[in-house]
DNA sequence: TGAACATATGAACAGATATTCATATATTCC
DNA sequence: GGAATATATGAATATCTGTTCATATGTTCA
């Protein structure tokens, strides 16, 4: 049984056994923080649009900016976020920098998000 | 060929053919916005921790707050976000409200995030 | 070497977001 | 009915985040 109360909900543990059992299965905070950090990258429309473009083809910064009708700077900033998350990689050819996907799982995750959105649409 | 330039990168379309082809495959903004909105929900550690708890078992607000050592209010606010995103559902039993998962795909998406994080760890 | 150009980056600002605090709502039990 | 309790919610606040703007970096080409 849970012996002590946290600073909150101090009056009673409503379901002590359940709490005890699940508390043993919790991931370290470091892991849950990393997972949240990873998904945060997908939680921005600009980055989703960039990824969608890169699913189709490797592409340079200027062309992405043109396609999405956004500033080169904005795209460059977001590509850095994607790069730091290990989601895209780049290669240089002269002064042109080509970005492409760096993780096979990304497309699958993306598609599951797309599916969820589409199913939610049907329900309405 | 792309005929006009966007307000940005006005000088040249670097790869006109690529841009033209991909531009025809872009999803509507409404869709990419929804996808980003969906993933945004996973982009918060508290919500990730709540989901992890609910993977194990249906649970009431007070117990979740206790388990995660957070205020009842904070948990309640986040459960609302999860509910509005169609990720969790609830049932009432007296004054106790039990939350559980409302989408089978969620666990799969979560696990892919977990895998990515773990693989990223190995690479270091 | 210098002009042109593709990209990167730091600072600043505006808008979004998570938690706290106070309080409302709704249910149970005496 | 009234006290206790589980949850929900609105407002306020502090922090985070995305874009813009100005500028730096690095490459090409004349």
PDB file of C-alpha atoms in Angstrom, chain A residues 12-54:
ATOM      1  CA  UNK A  12      -6.912   9.593   0.616  1.00  0.00           C
ATOM      2  CA  UNK A  13      -5.338   7.288  -1.878  1.00  0.00           C
ATOM      3  CA  UNK A  14      -8.426   6.223  -3.696  1.00  0.00           C
ATOM      4  CA  UNK A  15      -7.053   3.016  -5.169  1.00  0.00           C
ATOM      5  CA  UNK A  16      -3.883   2.119  -3.303  1.00  0.00           C
ATOM      6  CA  UNK A  17      -3.237  -1.189  -4.978  1.00  0.00           C
ATOM      7  CA  UNK A  18      -3.566   0.175  -8.488  1.00  0.00           C
ATOM      8  CA  UNK A  19      -1.319   3.091  -7.651  1.00  0.00           C
ATOM      9  CA  UNK A  20       1.314   0.831  -6.154  1.00  0.00           C
ATOM     10  CA  UNK A  21       1.359  -1.537  -9.074  1.00  0.00           C
ATOM     11  CA  UNK A  22       1.548   1.156 -11.745  1.00  0.00           C
ATOM     12  CA  UNK A  23       4.112   3.184  -9.847  1.00  0.00           C
ATOM     13  CA  UNK A  24       6.575   0.338 -10.345  1.00  0.00           C
ATOM     14  CA  UNK A  25       6.164   0.501 -14.101  1.00  0.00           C
ATOM     15  CA  UNK A  26       6.773   4.198 -14.618  1.00  0.00           C
ATOM     16  CA  UNK A  27       9.583   5.191 -16.952  1.00  0.00           C
ATOM     17  CA  UNK A  28      12.333   7.467 -15.679  1.00  0.00           C
ATOM     18  CA  UNK A  29      11.571  11.146 -16.116  1.00  0.00           C
ATOM     19  CA  UNK A  30      14.495  11.436 -18.461  1.00  0.00           C
ATOM     20  CA  UNK A  31      12.854   8.995 -20.855  1.00  0.00           C
ATOM     21  CA  UNK A  32       9.407  10.579 -20.811  1.00  0.00           C
ATOM     22  CA  UNK A  33      11.050  13.972 -21.311  1.00  0.00           C
ATOM     23  CA  UNK A  34      12.896  12.692 -24.358  1.00  0.00           C
ATOM     24  CA  UNK A  35       9.742  11.196 -25.810  1.00  0.00           C
ATOM     25  CA  UNK A  36       7.888  14.471 -25.363  1.00  0.00           C
ATOM     26  CA  UNK A  37      10.815  16.322 -26.890  1.00  0.00           C
ATOM     27  CA  UNK A  38      10.719  14.039 -29.884  1.00  0.00           C
ATOM     28  CA  UNK A  39       7.021  14.499 -30.542  1.00  0.00           C
ATOM     29  CA  UNK A  40       7.252  18.225 -29.989  1.00  0.00           C
ATOM     30  CA  UNK A  41       9.129  18.356 -33.269  1.00  0.00           C
ATOM     31  CA  UNK A  42       6.054  17.059 -35.087  1.00  0.00           C
ATOM     32  CA  UNK A  43       3.822  19.524 -33.315  1.00  0.00           C
ATOM     33  CA  UNK A  44       4.352  22.416 -35.689  1.00  0.00           C
ATOM     34  CA  UNK A  45       2.671  22.910 -39.017  1.00  0.00           C
ATOM     35  CA  UNK A  46       5.729  24.287 -40.758  1.00  0.00           C
ATOM     36  CA  UNK A  47       7.804  21.291 -39.783  1.00  0.00           C
ATOM     37  CA  UNK A  48       5.023  18.923 -40.842  1.00  0.00           C
ATOM     38  CA  UNK A  49       4.904  20.623 -44.207  1.00  0.00           C
ATOM     39  CA  UNK A  50       8.674  20.394 -44.573  1.00  0.00           C
ATOM     40  CA  UNK A  51       8.567  16.694 -43.758  1.00  0.00           C
ATOM     41  CA  UNK A  52       5.808  16.138 -46.250  1.00  0.00           C
ATOM     42  CA  UNK A  53       7.982  17.734 -48.916  1.00  0.00           C
ATOM     43  CA  UNK A  54      10.986  15.637 -47.956  1.00  0.00           C
TER      44      UNK A  54
END
